[in-house]
XYZ file of C-alpha atoms in Angstrom:
298
model
C 108.059 116.238 278.720
C 105.241 117.315 276.286
C 104.558 116.367 272.872
C 104.926 119.481 272.118
C 108.591 120.073 273.840
C 110.266 117.928 271.511
C 112.066 119.024 268.607
C 111.704 116.900 265.366
C 115.522 115.963 264.831
C 115.898 115.270 260.640
C 119.484 113.559 260.941
C 120.328 112.130 264.318
C 124.053 111.612 264.904
C 126.176 111.007 267.430
C 124.073 107.891 268.418
C 126.184 104.059 269.108
C 126.529 103.686 265.112
C 126.839 105.737 262.245
C 123.227 106.254 260.036
C 122.794 107.543 256.383
C 119.595 109.550 256.318
C 118.988 110.954 253.071
C 118.428 114.874 252.579
C 115.439 115.925 253.995
C 115.878 119.762 252.309
C 116.305 121.399 249.320
C 119.845 122.093 247.739
C 118.787 125.232 246.564
C 116.496 127.528 247.960
C 115.371 130.320 245.875
C 112.898 129.837 243.036
C 113.503 128.359 239.774
C 114.231 132.272 237.902
C 115.250 134.357 240.454
C 118.107 136.599 239.008
C 121.390 136.658 240.956
C 124.765 136.235 240.262
C 124.953 132.934 239.918
C 123.911 131.381 236.133
C 121.554 128.797 235.683
C 123.710 125.890 234.077
C 126.236 126.661 237.150
C 123.096 126.260 239.612
C 122.096 123.054 237.954
C 125.565 122.068 238.859
C 125.514 122.907 242.177
C 122.145 120.842 243.006
C 123.816 118.253 241.151
C 127.085 118.476 242.595
C 127.359 120.399 245.616
C 129.580 122.942 244.966
C 130.499 125.296 241.839
C 133.690 127.231 241.525
C 134.731 130.621 240.122
C 138.019 131.574 238.448
C 138.867 134.995 239.570
C 135.829 136.121 241.406
C 137.885 138.854 243.564
C 141.335 140.217 241.606
C 145.149 140.296 241.821
C 144.919 144.009 243.781
C 141.817 142.636 246.029
C 144.315 138.995 246.843
C 147.325 141.625 247.860
C 145.143 143.756 250.039
C 143.177 140.318 251.923
C 146.839 138.983 251.763
C 148.447 141.860 253.837
C 145.648 141.789 256.233
C 145.993 138.165 256.668
C 149.322 138.317 257.061
C 148.953 141.721 260.096
C 146.606 139.159 261.873
C 148.304 136.031 262.279
C 151.899 138.743 263.005
C 149.662 140.544 265.363
C 150.074 138.892 269.350
C 147.023 139.773 270.473
C 145.790 138.097 267.827
C 148.071 135.347 268.412
C 146.645 135.297 272.362
C 143.045 135.292 271.125
C 141.140 131.991 271.661
C 139.736 132.505 268.503
C 142.901 131.848 266.605
C 143.646 127.991 266.897
C 147.629 127.228 267.021
C 149.053 124.261 264.913
C 150.226 121.776 268.027
C 153.631 120.562 266.430
C 155.451 123.979 264.958
C 153.252 126.379 266.643
C 152.421 128.120 263.441
C 148.905 129.819 263.561
C 146.483 127.496 262.020
C 142.941 129.628 261.097
C 141.721 132.716 263.161
C 138.259 132.596 263.541
C 135.837 135.424 263.367
C 137.522 137.635 261.611
C 134.805 139.687 260.007
C 134.517 140.999 263.129
C 137.939 141.228 264.160
C 139.220 143.535 261.144
C 136.950 145.469 258.774
C 138.780 144.410 255.214
C 137.290 141.024 255.091
C 134.036 142.612 257.090
C 133.952 144.420 253.953
C 134.051 140.906 251.318
C 131.799 139.151 253.752
C 129.205 142.500 252.974
C 130.649 142.349 248.812
C 127.712 141.374 246.634
C 129.781 139.419 244.777
C 130.162 136.769 247.563
C 126.752 137.814 249.796
C 124.310 137.991 247.041
C 125.760 134.748 245.802
C 124.888 133.014 249.547
C 121.411 134.564 249.185
C 120.874 133.091 245.766
C 121.174 129.401 246.921
C 119.323 129.658 250.223
C 116.644 132.010 248.749
C 116.892 134.347 252.267
C 118.592 137.077 253.976
C 121.656 135.224 255.282
C 124.223 135.849 258.172
C 127.986 134.917 259.331
C 126.918 131.265 260.841
C 130.835 131.519 260.367
C 134.428 133.147 259.819
C 138.021 132.513 259.522
C 141.148 132.541 257.635
C 143.174 128.920 257.651
C 147.095 129.099 257.612
C 148.958 125.968 255.977
C 152.220 127.413 255.592
C 154.818 125.084 253.672
C 156.631 122.225 255.120
C 154.343 120.422 257.154
C 150.821 122.756 257.569
C 148.546 119.743 258.882
C 145.337 119.222 256.777
C 141.666 118.684 257.983
C 139.999 115.462 257.920
C 137.093 114.309 256.131
C 133.666 115.191 257.667
C 130.745 116.904 256.628
C 130.290 120.601 258.444
C 126.483 120.192 258.991
C 126.751 117.337 261.085
C 129.204 119.350 263.826
C 126.800 122.548 262.808
C 123.905 120.154 263.545
C 125.286 118.210 266.343
C 126.796 121.147 268.665
C 125.848 124.122 266.776
C 122.064 123.110 266.512
C 121.461 124.329 262.583
C 118.095 122.314 262.454
C 118.264 122.489 258.610
C 120.828 122.324 255.857
C 120.099 125.475 254.402
C 123.783 126.931 254.942
C 126.176 127.474 252.234
C 130.285 127.835 252.552
C 132.870 129.871 250.181
C 136.298 129.836 250.168
C 138.451 132.011 248.542
C 142.296 131.140 247.619
C 144.296 134.238 248.595
C 147.809 132.096 247.688
C 147.804 129.426 244.353
C 145.530 126.491 245.297
C 148.325 123.276 243.274
C 146.958 119.860 243.368
C 149.960 119.637 245.122
C 150.022 121.436 248.339
C 146.691 120.261 250.857
C 144.131 121.542 248.385
C 140.168 121.357 249.081
C 138.684 117.797 248.155
C 134.790 116.899 247.950
C 133.337 114.084 246.935
C 130.266 115.407 244.236
C 127.020 114.644 245.475
C 127.854 113.794 248.958
C 125.560 116.231 249.663
C 122.551 114.383 249.403
C 123.116 111.921 251.903
C 123.613 112.902 255.007
C 126.286 110.467 257.334
C 125.533 110.417 261.435
C 128.761 109.735 262.755
C 128.935 107.199 265.895
C 130.276 108.099 269.705
C 128.790 110.906 271.961
C 130.008 114.354 271.875
C 132.814 115.220 274.209
C 131.866 118.038 276.741
C 133.824 121.597 275.490
C 134.702 118.899 272.558
C 135.613 122.492 269.832
C 139.071 122.668 271.989
C 140.228 119.097 270.340
C 137.994 119.397 267.271
C 139.835 122.560 265.846
C 143.060 121.528 265.839
C 142.464 117.850 265.602
C 138.645 115.751 264.271
C 137.701 112.692 266.802
C 133.923 113.345 267.005
C 132.024 113.412 264.088
C 134.768 111.749 262.299
C 133.201 109.419 259.670
C 134.209 105.529 259.609
C 137.092 104.512 257.298
C 134.253 101.791 255.691
C 131.421 105.014 255.672
C 134.216 107.037 253.647
C 134.905 104.352 250.935
C 131.465 104.242 250.266
C 130.802 107.639 250.273
C 134.274 107.968 247.665
C 133.417 104.652 245.551
C 129.734 106.178 245.092
C 130.709 109.885 244.347
C 134.856 109.890 243.249
C 136.790 112.618 244.375
C 137.480 116.035 243.175
C 140.806 118.424 243.998
C 140.130 121.945 243.747
C 142.863 123.681 242.323
C 143.192 127.494 241.325
C 144.851 130.577 240.895
C 144.701 133.402 244.149
C 141.732 134.952 243.579
C 139.737 132.312 242.689
C 136.344 130.683 244.469
C 134.936 127.899 245.570
C 131.456 127.576 246.670
C 129.731 124.115 249.041
C 126.957 123.256 250.190
C 127.113 122.384 254.547
C 126.552 118.310 253.739
C 129.612 117.907 251.484
C 131.831 115.076 252.319
C 135.621 117.031 252.142
C 139.016 117.783 253.468
C 142.532 118.707 252.731
C 145.460 117.197 252.783
C 148.902 118.537 254.570
C 151.098 120.708 252.792
C 154.206 119.378 252.161
C 155.160 121.960 249.851
C 157.238 125.063 250.476
C 154.542 126.332 249.006
C 151.917 128.071 251.961
C 147.640 127.811 250.953
C 145.799 130.497 252.373
C 142.025 130.833 252.135
C 138.923 132.961 253.170
C 135.920 131.178 254.380
C 133.257 132.266 255.106
C 129.556 130.200 256.290
C 126.634 131.664 255.343
C 123.174 130.816 257.298
C 119.615 131.838 256.402
C 118.114 133.676 258.925
C 115.259 131.219 258.329
C 117.271 128.420 260.128
C 118.516 130.233 262.990
C 121.185 128.576 265.351
C 118.503 126.175 268.596
C 120.001 124.612 271.279
C 122.755 121.555 270.056
C 120.766 118.766 268.616
C 123.892 116.448 270.103
C 126.433 117.902 272.275
C 125.691 119.059 275.721
C 125.829 122.891 275.242
C 126.775 124.923 272.152
C 129.717 125.487 271.233
C 131.354 129.947 271.499
C 129.917 132.290 269.737
C 132.673 132.824 267.360
C 132.814 129.707 265.585
C 128.921 128.749 265.801
C 127.319 132.241 266.065
C 123.880 133.534 268.054
C 124.033 136.900 266.683
C 121.406 136.256 263.682
C 121.762 140.034 262.091
C 121.379 139.902 258.251
C 124.099 140.969 256.429
C 123.339 144.053 254.572
């Protein structure tokens, strides 16, 4: 192999042991003072903590529209049978539906909404495309959570994103309570990359979308991160949103309450950070999980 063929890997992971790497990329990619929907004080908070919240990103009438579309999708037998739908192992309920902006024009319009994509462009300093979209459904009485992880660790290892230039938004379509399996983030954790131990199994995505295994931090590492950064639990009424950096350590608990928690989740990636070959996996994940269409959102 020639020197020119060797890719620089800024964030080693899936090796013999865990390794921490200081963040090599900016958190905010726009030049200071560039106008946008996020005010300077919020941008400063995002740079420091790795997240920002918007109490009412969409109206209650819009919530009703998107919630109705979510209900329609998960009730559709064709959608349930599609490989883009992830089913709970025990209850057999729909857990997630991926690529909803392609399955539904209603959710496609949300992706194009300037309140949504405008914030992504402002944070990432460029045009953006959708790396991943999905609806997460957490019905009451036993829906399982998502264990602690950094999204970028997976997107780097298995999808081939070279740099930390992606941002996610989770928009609540039901009330996010402190008891129904809400999102938890370790503030400031986005400034340290935790490379996980262990090789990536073939077709790892088939298992990891139901229960994380490869790319899971150790208990010792999570304890160090939690001791250093603390844990923030996000609550809010339907229509609220949380934006968070791709490298935030985050997760959510099971929902054993009677109250469902459903969210639409959109990942925007810079067009200047398009996916390459995976850095630590045999082959890329399917495009409905990690997009290979880098067309900018318009």
